[in-house]
Tab-separated table of C-alpha atoms in Angstrom:
chain	number	residue	atom	x	y	z
A	1	MET	CA	-3.589	16.594	21.047
A	2	LYS	CA	-6.373	19.084	20.204
A	3	ILE	CA	-7.573	21.389	17.232
A	4	ILE	CA	-7.664	25.159	17.148
A	5	ALA	CA	-9.302	26.935	15.411
A	6	VAL	CA	-8.722	31.320	14.477
A	7	GLY	CA	-11.813	32.498	12.322
A	8	MET	CA	-12.042	36.453	11.091
A	9	ASN	CA	-8.759	36.246	10.867
A	10	TYR	CA	-7.769	38.601	7.195
A	11	VAL	CA	-9.673	41.651	6.102
A	12	ALA	CA	-10.961	40.212	3.097
A	13	HIS	CA	-12.718	37.260	4.471
A	14	CYS	CA	-14.604	38.692	7.220
A	15	HIS	CA	-16.130	40.802	4.738
A	16	GLU	CA	-16.537	37.920	2.197
A	17	LEU	CA	-18.457	35.776	5.217
A	18	HIS	CA	-19.753	39.063	7.173
A	19	GLU	CA	-20.588	41.989	5.869
A	20	GLY	CA	-21.191	44.471	8.438
A	21	GLU	CA	-19.499	43.416	11.190
A	22	LYS	CA	-16.887	44.626	13.283
A	23	LEU	CA	-13.572	43.233	12.723
A	24	PRO	CA	-12.472	41.286	15.065
A	25	GLU	CA	-10.066	42.559	18.077
A	26	GLU	CA	-9.044	40.026	19.649
A	27	PRO	CA	-8.296	36.780	18.171
A	28	VAL	CA	-12.029	34.428	16.843
A	29	ILE	CA	-10.875	31.380	18.955
A	30	PHE	CA	-12.907	27.953	18.270
A	31	LEU	CA	-11.248	24.202	18.444
A	32	LYS	CA	-12.296	20.713	16.510
A	33	PRO	CA	-12.229	17.322	18.555
A	34	ASP	CA	-9.512	14.929	17.240
A	35	SER	CA	-11.983	12.731	15.165
A	36	ALA	CA	-12.058	15.941	12.731
A	37	LEU	CA	-8.504	15.029	11.238
A	38	LEU	CA	-8.080	14.043	7.553
A	39	LYS	CA	-4.891	12.722	7.012
A	40	ASP	CA	-2.673	10.512	4.268
A	41	GLY	CA	-4.703	12.243	1.687
A	42	LYS	CA	-8.292	10.128	2.639
A	43	PRO	CA	-10.675	11.399	0.653
A	44	PHE	CA	-13.416	14.181	2.618
A	45	PHE	CA	-16.776	12.299	2.368
A	46	ILE	CA	-19.705	14.824	2.214
A	47	PRO	CA	-21.850	14.847	4.704
A	48	ASP	CA	-25.497	13.935	5.821
A	49	PHE	CA	-26.472	16.155	6.579
A	50	SER	CA	-25.304	19.613	4.829
A	51	ARG	CA	-26.559	20.836	1.718
A	52	GLN	CA	-23.347	23.010	1.721
A	53	VAL	CA	-19.869	22.211	2.400
A	54	ASP	CA	-17.364	24.625	1.828
A	55	TYR	CA	-13.559	24.604	2.207
A	56	GLU	CA	-11.392	27.098	4.225
A	57	THR	CA	-7.528	26.569	3.229
A	58	GLU	CA	-5.604	27.589	6.301
A	59	LEU	CA	-1.833	27.507	7.568
A	60	VAL	CA	-1.290	25.121	10.425
A	61	VAL	CA	1.147	25.370	12.551
A	62	ARG	CA	2.250	22.467	14.957
A	63	ILE	CA	3.205	23.452	18.479
A	64	SER	CA	6.370	21.404	19.779
A	65	ARG	CA	6.951	22.703	22.954
A	66	LEU	CA	4.136	22.566	26.276
A	67	GLY	CA	2.795	26.099	27.097
A	68	LYS	CA	0.633	27.780	29.690
A	69	ASN	CA	0.679	31.456	29.648
A	70	ILE	CA	3.504	31.790	27.027
A	71	ALA	CA	5.201	35.604	26.210
A	72	GLU	CA	4.472	36.437	22.267
A	73	ARG	CA	8.191	37.509	22.269
A	74	PHE	CA	8.328	32.977	23.269
A	75	ALA	CA	5.614	31.937	21.000
A	76	HIS	CA	8.525	30.775	18.353
A	77	ARG	CA	9.595	28.474	20.356
A	78	TYR	CA	6.684	26.632	20.909
A	79	TYR	CA	6.125	25.172	17.319
A	80	ASP	CA	8.991	23.445	14.933
A	81	ALA	CA	6.790	22.998	11.732
A	82	VAL	CA	3.906	23.993	9.331
A	83	THR	CA	1.874	22.964	6.734
A	84	VAL	CA	-1.270	23.496	5.351
A	85	GLY	CA	-5.219	22.447	6.397
A	86	ILE	CA	-8.504	22.082	5.561
A	87	ASP	CA	-11.115	23.768	8.162
A	88	PHE	CA	-14.035	22.009	6.590
A	89	THR	CA	-17.362	24.259	7.704
A	90	ALA	CA	-21.166	23.365	6.798
A	91	ARG	CA	-21.352	26.386	5.875
A	92	ASP	CA	-25.248	26.240	6.095
A	93	LEU	CA	-25.657	24.864	9.907
A	94	GLN	CA	-23.551	27.870	10.488
A	95	ARG	CA	-25.574	30.021	8.946
A	96	ARG	CA	-29.001	29.129	11.208
A	97	PHE	CA	-26.653	28.609	14.094
A	98	ARG	CA	-26.079	32.516	14.147
A	99	ALA	CA	-28.678	33.104	12.991
A	100	GLU	CA	-30.427	31.548	16.189
A	101	GLY	CA	-27.602	33.002	18.522
A	102	LYS	CA	-26.478	29.354	18.935
A	103	PRO	CA	-22.886	27.209	19.442
A	104	TRP	CA	-22.166	27.145	15.837
A	105	GLU	CA	-19.158	23.791	16.838
A	106	LEU	CA	-20.745	21.313	15.067
A	107	SER	CA	-21.027	23.754	11.729
A	108	LYS	CA	-16.850	23.245	12.301
A	109	GLY	CA	-15.985	20.267	13.975
A	110	PHE	CA	-17.942	16.839	12.545
A	111	ASP	CA	-15.633	14.241	11.158
A	112	SER	CA	-13.029	14.808	8.848
A	113	SER	CA	-14.051	18.529	8.294
A	114	ALA	CA	-9.958	19.224	9.346
A	115	ALA	CA	-7.890	17.588	6.390
A	116	ILE	CA	-4.168	18.020	7.018
A	117	GLY	CA	-0.964	18.019	4.068
A	118	THR	CA	2.070	17.115	5.356
A	119	PHE	CA	4.429	19.202	7.811
A	120	VAL	CA	8.102	21.126	6.385
A	121	PRO	CA	10.014	22.250	9.781
A	122	VAL	CA	9.344	26.404	9.799
A	123	GLU	CA	13.427	26.360	9.917
A	124	ARG	CA	13.067	26.120	6.665
A	125	PHE	CA	11.180	29.030	6.268
A	126	LYS	CA	12.742	33.216	6.720
A	127	ASP	CA	9.924	34.574	8.447
A	128	ILE	CA	6.680	32.631	8.786
A	129	GLN	CA	4.527	35.648	8.263
A	130	GLN	CA	5.919	36.065	4.921
A	131	LEU	CA	4.217	32.824	3.208
A	132	SER	CA	1.917	32.687	0.625
A	133	PHE	CA	-0.257	29.264	0.256
A	134	ARG	CA	-3.414	28.213	-2.205
A	135	LEU	CA	-6.083	25.772	-3.015
A	136	ASP	CA	-6.225	24.172	-6.098
A	137	ILE	CA	-9.635	22.287	-7.373
A	138	ASP	CA	-8.865	19.910	-10.074
A	139	GLY	CA	-6.055	22.209	-11.607
A	140	GLN	CA	-7.019	25.320	-10.727
A	141	THR	CA	-7.188	27.662	-7.976
A	142	VAL	CA	-10.116	28.762	-5.889
A	143	GLN	CA	-8.126	30.187	-2.549
A	144	SER	CA	-4.482	31.727	-2.362
A	145	GLY	CA	-3.606	33.464	0.340
A	146	SER	CA	-0.833	35.408	2.075
A	147	THR	CA	0.339	35.089	5.481
A	148	ALA	CA	1.190	38.333	5.772
A	149	ASP	CA	-2.356	39.752	5.470
A	150	MET	CA	-3.210	37.915	8.994
A	151	ILE	CA	-5.200	39.767	11.320
A	152	PHE	CA	-2.964	38.540	14.418
A	153	ARG	CA	0.113	37.023	13.711
A	154	VAL	CA	1.278	33.564	14.640
A	155	ASP	CA	3.195	34.526	18.108
A	156	GLU	CA	0.311	36.502	19.096
A	157	ILE	CA	-2.076	34.039	18.916
A	158	ILE	CA	-0.116	31.442	20.417
A	159	ALA	CA	0.267	33.485	23.300
A	160	TYR	CA	-3.108	34.550	23.602
A	161	VAL	CA	-4.173	30.775	22.948
A	162	SER	CA	-1.925	29.905	26.188
A	163	ARG	CA	-3.346	32.256	28.755
A	164	PHE	CA	-6.599	30.007	28.188
A	165	TYR	CA	-5.092	26.059	27.199
A	166	THR	CA	-2.285	24.358	27.858
A	167	LEU	CA	-0.392	23.753	24.874
A	168	LYS	CA	0.744	20.424	24.547
A	169	ILE	CA	3.583	18.509	22.013
A	170	GLY	CA	1.553	17.697	19.097
A	171	ASP	CA	-1.229	20.094	18.750
A	172	LEU	CA	-2.569	21.716	15.547
A	173	LEU	CA	-3.438	25.689	14.953
A	174	TYR	CA	-5.053	26.663	12.262
A	175	THR	CA	-4.186	29.594	11.742
A	176	GLY	CA	-7.234	31.310	9.967
A	177	THR	CA	-8.441	31.149	6.157
A	178	PRO	CA	-7.740	34.089	3.423
A	179	VAL	CA	-11.053	36.200	0.946
A	180	GLY	CA	-12.469	32.928	-1.464
A	181	VAL	CA	-13.670	30.428	0.588
A	182	GLY	CA	-16.107	28.287	-1.674
A	183	PRO	CA	-18.071	24.161	-1.021
A	184	VAL	CA	-16.658	21.417	-2.300
A	185	SER	CA	-18.772	18.475	-4.365
A	186	ILE	CA	-18.014	15.256	-5.203
A	187	GLY	CA	-15.826	13.943	-7.506
A	188	GLN	CA	-13.073	17.169	-6.917
A	189	HIS	CA	-9.449	16.684	-6.726
A	190	LEU	CA	-8.132	19.242	-3.945
A	191	GLU	CA	-4.098	20.384	-3.627
A	192	GLY	CA	-3.550	22.457	-0.694
A	193	TYR	CA	-0.040	24.119	-1.677
A	194	LEU	CA	2.666	26.039	1.152
A	195	GLU	CA	5.200	28.793	-0.957
A	196	ASN	CA	4.213	26.952	-4.257
A	197	GLU	CA	5.055	22.973	-2.542
A	198	LYS	CA	1.806	20.199	-2.610
A	199	LEU	CA	1.883	19.566	0.881
A	200	LEU	CA	-2.079	18.356	0.714
A	201	ASP	CA	-4.023	16.130	-2.332
A	202	PHE	CA	-7.642	14.264	-1.821
A	203	TYR	CA	-10.710	13.864	-3.080
A	204	VAL	CA	-14.457	14.685	-2.133
A	205	ARG	CA	-16.953	11.955	-2.449
């Protein structure tokens, strides 16, 4: 199982973190190892190597078929469930690595950096590109978005990624975060919602 993630997939978020940069012309892809997965409501422990770990709330899609070089018009056949996840980012490390022109996987792929909620069947929803999702911290909404605002749609991303990586059953696709990312701190209670259904619930330690 691999975790495929998309960066800079919402216009407002691009301006939020990368003001002055051009919007991407193709999906920005990075990977997280399977050791990054944080599931079953287990707590997230802030790592000692970072002074600022940010939440990035995202729609996550679960791949259900083996596929390579998938045509966009058939991409919807290759996933069966969705949920809410958080792409935790060691922001201080990412800024330093970017400034130095170095790869920044360490800031994204560290242990437990990919929180994942309970999956629900995609067939429950009429249109995957019309889903709202949000993150509440200690009962207050801190980030919300809609898949309608994606720069690259889910099916576009799957078609693009499958040119480079063979998609396998159980692979996870984190589809990008909207505007409103921010740091987490010890003791906070994080709850993620998809269409007002809570699918993600854990604490920061």
